[in-house]
Amino acid sequence: MFVWDLDETLIIFQTLSNGRYAELFSGFKDPWEGSVLGRRWEQLILEVCDDYFFYKQVEDLNEPNLLALQDFDDGIDLRNYEFDLDDIGLLPDATNRRKLAYRHRFVGELYSKGLEKLLSHEQKIEWQRLYEATDKYTDGWLSAGRQLLEECERANKMQENDLHGQVQTIGTSERRLGEVRQVASEGNCNVLVTSGTLIPSLVKCLLFRLNTYFHPLNIYSSREVGKLQCFRWIYERFSMVTPPLKFCAIGDGIDECEAAQILEWPFVRISTAPSGAQTQDAFRLPLLSMEILDHHVTNCYGLTNKVQ
């Protein structure tokens, strides 16, 4: 199970707007171009969040995962539900949590369908142009991220038939077991833990074309609880799968590094610096390979075979 950071790991985003990405290249990157790209991304992300993902209603109601409030969801049909008329509030009582759980379920369904049929014509054009311009400006960073995620899934693919009878049931609800089976059987060996809030992070995954590789239930926001707590939840959630999964964290920050060290997971550090300015223990995403990930996992777990 590969546990990824998002910003400045799989995508270049924060450092576009503040100019730090361009600074790393000592004049070889136009900082104005980077900041314009960053601002365009910010505008498009906010538009999609507000227009389709209830962000105006839930901006102050962040949860770490779409599963966080599932116990409050009574499973009603949401096709004709009036989200604009249910007066969701900030008070964390059972009524508001149920309304938020409805939104989480609906958002997960939207995420799974993708953006192609959701965005306006103008938004689709901006999305296409912005993605291509950013990939070019970052020397193929976005494409490299998607390619590596594809390699991770291909190397670690789980077939649904192999999972029957491989999930321990003691002390586990049937609903949770079904979710674990579903996620695992779809070959989703990638989990995302980001310090951003949940709804914008889901939208960023869609806009940066990462949704193919991250199941909506596999996206976590560490904003309130921290990376370590999210890592522990991920371990607990997937620890029922046998044979036991092996975990590897990948990111650019100290928080995910420390969390991985505490849990004794291998950690692969990402750096956005140019190749000539790399340190020995950090990798630019376009230079990171499945072989390097295999090496870190093998060294940590003492394995003789590649990641399975």
Coordinates of N, CA, C and O in Angstrom, one line a residue, residues 1-4 148-149 151-158 187-190 243-250 266 268 289-308:
M1 N 0.9 -1.2 0.0 CA 0.0 0.0 0.0 C 0.9 1.2 0.0 O 1.7 1.4 0.9
F2 N 0.8 2.1 -1.0 CA 1.6 3.3 -1.1 C 0.8 4.5 -0.6 O -0.3 4.7 -1.1
V3 N 1.3 5.2 0.4 CA 0.7 6.3 1.0 C 1.3 7.6 0.6 O 2.5 7.9 1.0
W4 N 0.6 8.3 -0.3 CA 1.2 9.5 -0.9 C 0.8 10.8 -0.3 O -0.3 11.0 0.2
L148 N 3.8 6.9 -12.7 CA 4.3 6.1 -11.5 C 3.2 5.5 -10.8 O 3.3 4.3 -10.4
L149 N 2.1 6.2 -10.6 CA 0.9 5.6 -10.0 C 0.4 4.4 -10.8 O 0.0 3.4 -10.2
E151 N 2.2 2.5 -12.6 CA 3.2 1.4 -12.4 C 3.0 0.7 -11.0 O 3.1 -0.5 -10.9
C152 N 2.7 1.5 -10.0 CA 2.4 1.0 -8.7 C 1.2 0.1 -8.7 O 1.2 -1.0 -8.1
E153 N 0.1 0.5 -9.4 CA -1.1 -0.4 -9.5 C -0.8 -1.6 -10.3 O -1.3 -2.7 -9.9
R154 N -0.1 -1.5 -11.3 CA 0.2 -2.7 -12.2 C 1.1 -3.7 -11.4 O 0.9 -4.9 -11.5
A155 N 2.0 -3.2 -10.6 CA 2.9 -4.1 -9.9 C 2.2 -4.7 -8.7 O 2.7 -5.7 -8.2
N156 N 1.2 -4.0 -8.2 CA 0.6 -4.4 -6.9 C -0.9 -4.8 -7.1 O -1.6 -4.6 -6.2
K157 N -1.2 -5.2 -8.3 CA -2.7 -5.4 -8.6 C -3.2 -6.6 -7.8 O -2.6 -7.6 -7.7
M158 N -4.4 -6.3 -7.2 CA -5.1 -7.4 -6.5 C -6.3 -7.8 -7.3 O -7.1 -6.9 -7.8
G187 N -8.0 -2.9 -7.2 CA -6.6 -2.7 -7.5 C -6.1 -1.3 -6.9 O -5.0 -0.9 -7.3
N188 N -6.8 -0.7 -6.0 CA -6.4 0.6 -5.5 C -5.4 0.4 -4.3 O -5.7 0.2 -3.2
C189 N -4.1 0.4 -4.7 CA -3.0 0.2 -3.7 C -2.5 1.5 -3.4 O -1.5 1.6 -2.6
N190 N -3.1 2.6 -3.8 CA -2.6 4.0 -3.5 C -3.6 4.7 -2.6 O -4.8 4.7 -2.8
P243 N -2.7 -12.0 3.0 CA -1.6 -11.7 3.9 C -1.4 -10.2 4.1 O -1.9 -9.4 3.4
P244 N -0.8 -9.9 5.3 CA -0.7 -8.5 5.7 C -0.1 -7.6 4.6 O 0.9 -8.0 3.9
L245 N -0.7 -6.4 4.4 CA -0.1 -5.5 3.5 C 1.1 -4.8 4.0 O 1.3 -4.7 5.2
K246 N 2.0 -4.4 3.1 CA 3.2 -3.7 3.5 C 3.0 -2.2 3.0 O 2.4 -2.0 2.0
F247 N 3.4 -1.3 3.8 CA 3.1 0.1 3.6 C 4.4 0.9 3.3 O 5.5 0.6 3.8
C248 N 4.3 1.9 2.4 CA 5.4 2.7 2.0 C 4.8 4.2 1.9 O 3.9 4.4 1.1
A249 N 5.4 5.1 2.6 CA 5.0 6.5 2.5 C 5.9 7.3 1.6 O 7.1 7.1 1.5
I250 N 5.3 8.2 0.8 CA 6.0 9.0 -0.2 C 5.6 10.4 -0.1 O 4.4 10.7 -0.2
P266 N 8.8 2.3 5.5 CA 9.8 3.0 4.6 C 9.2 4.3 4.1 O 8.0 4.5 3.9
V268 N 10.0 7.5 1.3 CA 10.7 8.0 0.1 C 10.4 9.5 0.0 O 9.3 9.9 -0.1
S289 N 11.2 5.7 -9.6 CA 10.8 4.6 -10.4 C 10.2 3.5 -9.4 O 10.4 3.6 -8.2
M290 N 9.6 2.5 -10.0 CA 9.1 1.4 -9.2 C 10.3 0.6 -8.6 O 10.2 0.1 -7.5
E291 N 11.4 0.6 -9.3 CA 12.6 -0.1 -8.8 C 13.0 0.6 -7.5 O 13.5 -0.1 -6.5
I292 N 13.0 1.9 -7.4 CA 13.4 2.6 -6.2 C 12.5 2.4 -5.1 O 12.9 2.1 -4.0
L293 N 11.2 2.4 -5.4 CA 10.2 2.1 -4.3 C 10.4 0.6 -3.8 O 10.3 0.4 -2.6
D294 N 10.6 -0.3 -4.7 CA 10.9 -1.7 -4.4 C 12.1 -1.8 -3.4 O 12.1 -2.5 -2.4
H295 N 13.1 -1.0 -3.8 CA 14.4 -1.0 -3.0 C 14.1 -0.6 -1.5 O 14.5 -1.2 -0.6
H296 N 13.3 0.5 -1.4 CA 13.0 1.1 0.0 C 12.2 0.1 0.8 O 12.4 -0.2 2.0
V297 N 11.2 -0.5 0.1 CA 10.3 -1.5 0.8 C 11.1 -2.7 1.2 O 11.0 -3.2 2.3
T298 N 11.9 -3.2 0.3 CA 12.7 -4.4 0.6 C 13.7 -4.2 1.8 O 13.8 -5.0 2.6
N299 N 14.3 -3.0 1.8 CA 15.3 -2.7 2.9 C 14.6 -2.6 4.2 O 15.1 -3.0 5.2
C300 N 13.4 -2.0 4.2 CA 12.6 -1.8 5.4 C 12.1 -3.1 6.0 O 12.2 -3.4 7.2
Y301 N 11.5 -3.9 5.1 CA 10.8 -5.1 5.6 C 11.7 -6.4 5.5 O 11.2 -7.4 5.9
G302 N 12.9 -6.2 4.9 CA 13.8 -7.4 4.8 C 13.3 -8.4 3.9 O 13.4 -9.6 4.1
L303 N 12.7 -8.0 2.8 CA 12.1 -8.9 1.8 C 13.2 -9.3 0.8 O 14.2 -8.7 0.6
T304 N 12.9 -10.5 0.1 CA 13.8 -10.9 -0.9 C 13.2 -10.7 -2.3 O 13.8 -10.8 -3.3
N305 N 11.8 -10.5 -2.3 CA 11.1 -10.3 -3.6 C 10.6 -8.9 -3.7 O 10.6 -8.1 -2.7
K306 N 10.2 -8.5 -4.9 CA 9.7 -7.2 -5.1 C 8.3 -7.1 -4.5 O 7.7 -8.0 -4.1
V307 N 7.8 -5.8 -4.4 CA 6.5 -5.6 -3.9 C 5.5 -6.4 -4.6 O 5.4 -6.4 -5.8
Q308 N 4.6 -7.0 -3.8 CA 3.5 -7.8 -4.5 C 2.2 -7.2 -4.2 O 2.0 -6.5 -3.2

